[in-house]
Tab-separated table of N, CA and C in Angstrom:
chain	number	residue	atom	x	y	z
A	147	UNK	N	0.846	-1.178	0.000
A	147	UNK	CA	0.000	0.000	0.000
A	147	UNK	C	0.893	1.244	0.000
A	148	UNK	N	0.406	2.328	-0.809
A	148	UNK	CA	1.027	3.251	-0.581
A	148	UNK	C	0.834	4.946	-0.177
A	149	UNK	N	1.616	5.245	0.857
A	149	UNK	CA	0.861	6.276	2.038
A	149	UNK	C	1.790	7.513	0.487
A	150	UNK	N	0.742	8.483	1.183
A	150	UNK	CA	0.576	9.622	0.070
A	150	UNK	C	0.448	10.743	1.119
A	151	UNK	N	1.221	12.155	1.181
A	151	UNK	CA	1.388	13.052	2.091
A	151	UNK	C	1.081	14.105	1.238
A	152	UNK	N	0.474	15.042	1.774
A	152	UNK	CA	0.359	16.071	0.711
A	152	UNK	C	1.208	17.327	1.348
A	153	UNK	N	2.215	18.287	0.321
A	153	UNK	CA	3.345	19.250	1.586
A	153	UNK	C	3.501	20.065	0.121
A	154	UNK	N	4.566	20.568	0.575
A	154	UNK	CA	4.757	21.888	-0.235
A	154	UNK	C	6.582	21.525	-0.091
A	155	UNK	N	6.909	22.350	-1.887
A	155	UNK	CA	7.826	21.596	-1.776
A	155	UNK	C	8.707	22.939	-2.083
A	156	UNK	N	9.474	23.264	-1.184
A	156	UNK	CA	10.575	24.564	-0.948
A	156	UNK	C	11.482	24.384	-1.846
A	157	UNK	N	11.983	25.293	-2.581
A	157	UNK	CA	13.674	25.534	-3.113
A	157	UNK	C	13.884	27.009	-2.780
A	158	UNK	N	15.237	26.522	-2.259
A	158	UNK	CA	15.690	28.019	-1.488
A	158	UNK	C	17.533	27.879	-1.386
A	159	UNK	N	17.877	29.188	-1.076
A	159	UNK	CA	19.363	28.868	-1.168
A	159	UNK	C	19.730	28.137	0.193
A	160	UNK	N	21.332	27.707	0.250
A	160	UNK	CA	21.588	27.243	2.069
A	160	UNK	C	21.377	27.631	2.799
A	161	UNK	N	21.748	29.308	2.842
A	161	UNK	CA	21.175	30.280	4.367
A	161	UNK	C	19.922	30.258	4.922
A	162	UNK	N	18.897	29.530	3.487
A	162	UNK	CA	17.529	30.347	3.989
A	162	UNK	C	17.236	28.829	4.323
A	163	UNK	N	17.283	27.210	4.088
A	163	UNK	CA	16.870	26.543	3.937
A	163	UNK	C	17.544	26.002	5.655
A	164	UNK	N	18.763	26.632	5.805
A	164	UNK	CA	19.080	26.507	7.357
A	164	UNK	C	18.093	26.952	8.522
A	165	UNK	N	17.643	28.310	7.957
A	165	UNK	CA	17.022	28.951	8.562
A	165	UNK	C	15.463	28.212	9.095
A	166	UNK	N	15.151	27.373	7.952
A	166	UNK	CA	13.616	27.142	8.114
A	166	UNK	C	14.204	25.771	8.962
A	167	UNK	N	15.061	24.950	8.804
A	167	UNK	CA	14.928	23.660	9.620
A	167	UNK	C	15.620	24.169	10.875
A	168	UNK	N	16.224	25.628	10.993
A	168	UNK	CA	16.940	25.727	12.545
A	168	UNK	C	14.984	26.189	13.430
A	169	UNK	N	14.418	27.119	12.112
A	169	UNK	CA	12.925	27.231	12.726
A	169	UNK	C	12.156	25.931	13.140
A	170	UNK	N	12.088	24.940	12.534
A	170	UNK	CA	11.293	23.656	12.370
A	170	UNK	C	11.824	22.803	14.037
A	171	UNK	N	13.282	23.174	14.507
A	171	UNK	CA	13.842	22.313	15.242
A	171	UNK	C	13.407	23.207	16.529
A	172	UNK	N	13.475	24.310	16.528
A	172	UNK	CA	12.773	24.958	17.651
A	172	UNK	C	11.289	25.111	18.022
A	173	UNK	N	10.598	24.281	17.161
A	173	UNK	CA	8.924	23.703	17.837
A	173	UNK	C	9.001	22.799	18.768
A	174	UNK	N	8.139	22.427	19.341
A	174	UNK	CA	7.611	21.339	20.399
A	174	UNK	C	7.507	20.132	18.851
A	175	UNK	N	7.418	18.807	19.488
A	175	UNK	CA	7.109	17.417	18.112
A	175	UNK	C	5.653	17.510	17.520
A	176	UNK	N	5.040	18.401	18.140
A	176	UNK	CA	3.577	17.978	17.289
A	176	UNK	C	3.153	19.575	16.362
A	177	UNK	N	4.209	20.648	16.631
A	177	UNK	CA	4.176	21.755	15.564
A	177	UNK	C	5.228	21.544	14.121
A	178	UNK	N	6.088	20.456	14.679
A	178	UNK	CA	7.278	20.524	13.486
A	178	UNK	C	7.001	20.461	12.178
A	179	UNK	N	6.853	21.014	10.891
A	179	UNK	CA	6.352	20.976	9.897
A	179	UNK	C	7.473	20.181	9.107
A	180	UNK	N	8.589	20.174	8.555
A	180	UNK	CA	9.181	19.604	7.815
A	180	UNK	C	8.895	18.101	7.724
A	181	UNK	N	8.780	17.535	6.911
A	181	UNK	CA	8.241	16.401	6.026
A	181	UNK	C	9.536	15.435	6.189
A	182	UNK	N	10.396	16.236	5.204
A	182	UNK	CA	11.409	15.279	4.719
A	182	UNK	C	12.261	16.593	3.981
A	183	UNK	N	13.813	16.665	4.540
A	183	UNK	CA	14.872	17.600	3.962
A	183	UNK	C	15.568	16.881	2.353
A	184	UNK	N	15.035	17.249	1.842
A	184	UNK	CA	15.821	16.009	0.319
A	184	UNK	C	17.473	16.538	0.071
A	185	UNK	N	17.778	17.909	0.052
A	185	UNK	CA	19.055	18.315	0.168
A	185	UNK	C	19.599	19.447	0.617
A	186	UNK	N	20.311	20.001	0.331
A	186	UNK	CA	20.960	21.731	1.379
A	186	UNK	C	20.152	22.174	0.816
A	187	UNK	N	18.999	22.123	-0.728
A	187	UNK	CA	18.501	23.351	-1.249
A	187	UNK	C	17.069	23.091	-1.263
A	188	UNK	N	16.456	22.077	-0.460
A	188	UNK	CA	15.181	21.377	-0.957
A	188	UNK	C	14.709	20.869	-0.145
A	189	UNK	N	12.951	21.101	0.273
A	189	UNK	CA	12.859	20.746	1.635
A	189	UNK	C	11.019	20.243	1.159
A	190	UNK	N	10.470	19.486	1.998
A	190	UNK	CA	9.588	19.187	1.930
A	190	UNK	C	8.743	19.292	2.816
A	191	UNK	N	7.416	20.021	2.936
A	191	UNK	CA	7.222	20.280	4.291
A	191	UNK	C	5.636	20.484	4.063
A	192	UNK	N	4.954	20.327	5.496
A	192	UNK	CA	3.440	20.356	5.482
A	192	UNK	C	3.038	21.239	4.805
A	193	UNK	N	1.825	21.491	4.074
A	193	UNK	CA	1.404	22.617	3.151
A	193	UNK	C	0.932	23.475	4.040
A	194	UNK	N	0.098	22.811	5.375
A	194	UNK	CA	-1.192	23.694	5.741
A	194	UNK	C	-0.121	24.875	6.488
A	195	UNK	N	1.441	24.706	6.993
A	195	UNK	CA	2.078	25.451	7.508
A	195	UNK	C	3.119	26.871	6.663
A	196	UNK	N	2.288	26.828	5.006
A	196	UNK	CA	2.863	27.719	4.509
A	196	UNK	C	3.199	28.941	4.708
A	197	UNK	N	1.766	29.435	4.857
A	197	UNK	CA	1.501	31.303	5.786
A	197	UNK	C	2.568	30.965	6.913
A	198	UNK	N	2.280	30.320	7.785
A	198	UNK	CA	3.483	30.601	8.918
A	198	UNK	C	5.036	30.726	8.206
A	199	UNK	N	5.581	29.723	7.411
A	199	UNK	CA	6.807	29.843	7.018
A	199	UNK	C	7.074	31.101	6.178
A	200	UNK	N	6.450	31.524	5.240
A	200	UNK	CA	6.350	32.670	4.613
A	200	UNK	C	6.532	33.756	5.537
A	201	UNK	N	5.398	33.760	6.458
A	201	UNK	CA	5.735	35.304	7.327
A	201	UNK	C	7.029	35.285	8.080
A	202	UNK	N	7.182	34.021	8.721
A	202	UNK	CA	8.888	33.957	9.266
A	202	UNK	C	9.748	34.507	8.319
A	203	UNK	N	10.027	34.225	7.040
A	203	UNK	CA	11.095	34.624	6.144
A	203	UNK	C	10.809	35.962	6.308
A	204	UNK	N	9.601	36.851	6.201
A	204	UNK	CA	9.240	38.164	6.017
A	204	UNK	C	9.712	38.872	6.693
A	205	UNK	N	9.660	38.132	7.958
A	205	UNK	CA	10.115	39.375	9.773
A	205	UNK	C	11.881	39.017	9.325
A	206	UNK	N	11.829	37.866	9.582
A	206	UNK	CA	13.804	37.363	9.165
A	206	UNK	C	14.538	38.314	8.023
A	207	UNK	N	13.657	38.422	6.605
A	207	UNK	CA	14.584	39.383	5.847
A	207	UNK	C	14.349	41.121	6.542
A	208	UNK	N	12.907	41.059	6.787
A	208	UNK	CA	13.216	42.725	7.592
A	208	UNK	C	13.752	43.327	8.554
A	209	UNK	N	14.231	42.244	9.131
A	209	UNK	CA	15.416	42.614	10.150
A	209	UNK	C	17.303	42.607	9.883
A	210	UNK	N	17.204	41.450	9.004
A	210	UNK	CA	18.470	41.747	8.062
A	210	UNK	C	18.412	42.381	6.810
A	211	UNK	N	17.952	43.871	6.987
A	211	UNK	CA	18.152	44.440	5.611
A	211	UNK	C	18.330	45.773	6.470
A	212	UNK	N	19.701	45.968	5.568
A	212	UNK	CA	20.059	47.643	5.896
A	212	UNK	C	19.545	48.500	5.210
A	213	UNK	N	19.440	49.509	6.061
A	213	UNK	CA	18.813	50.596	5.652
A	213	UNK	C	19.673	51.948	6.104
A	214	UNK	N	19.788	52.268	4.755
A	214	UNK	CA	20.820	53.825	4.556
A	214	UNK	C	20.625	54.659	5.814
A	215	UNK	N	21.458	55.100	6.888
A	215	UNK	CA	20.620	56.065	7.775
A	215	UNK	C	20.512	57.777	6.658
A	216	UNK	N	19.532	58.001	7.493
A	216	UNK	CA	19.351	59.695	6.724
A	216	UNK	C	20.047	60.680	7.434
């Protein structure tokens, strides 16, 4: 028989793909979304947890982005 998962399937560079499994490893076991890591650039992960991963990257790049002072 064969089990069938339905996830969403990430490509991202190393920094960012660190970023989401250093996020994934800091849940409790029953929030962890990652599926299955296939390589440094490729990740497989629950769908229904997209919006959450998305807005993480959002706050993560707006805090590492410089901004010219005036």
């Amino acid at each position: 028989m064969v089990n069938a998962i339905k996830g969403l399937y990430i490509t991202c560079d190393i920094p960012m793909a660190q970023f989401i499994i250093n996020m994934n490893a800091s849940l409790p076991q029953s929030q962890k979304f990652i599926i299955h890591v296939l390589d440094n650039t490729h990740l497989f992960v629950r769908s229904d947890m997209a919006g959450m991963i998305r807005s993480a990257i959002a706050t993560f790049r707006e805090q590492n982005t410089y901004e010219k002072p005036t």
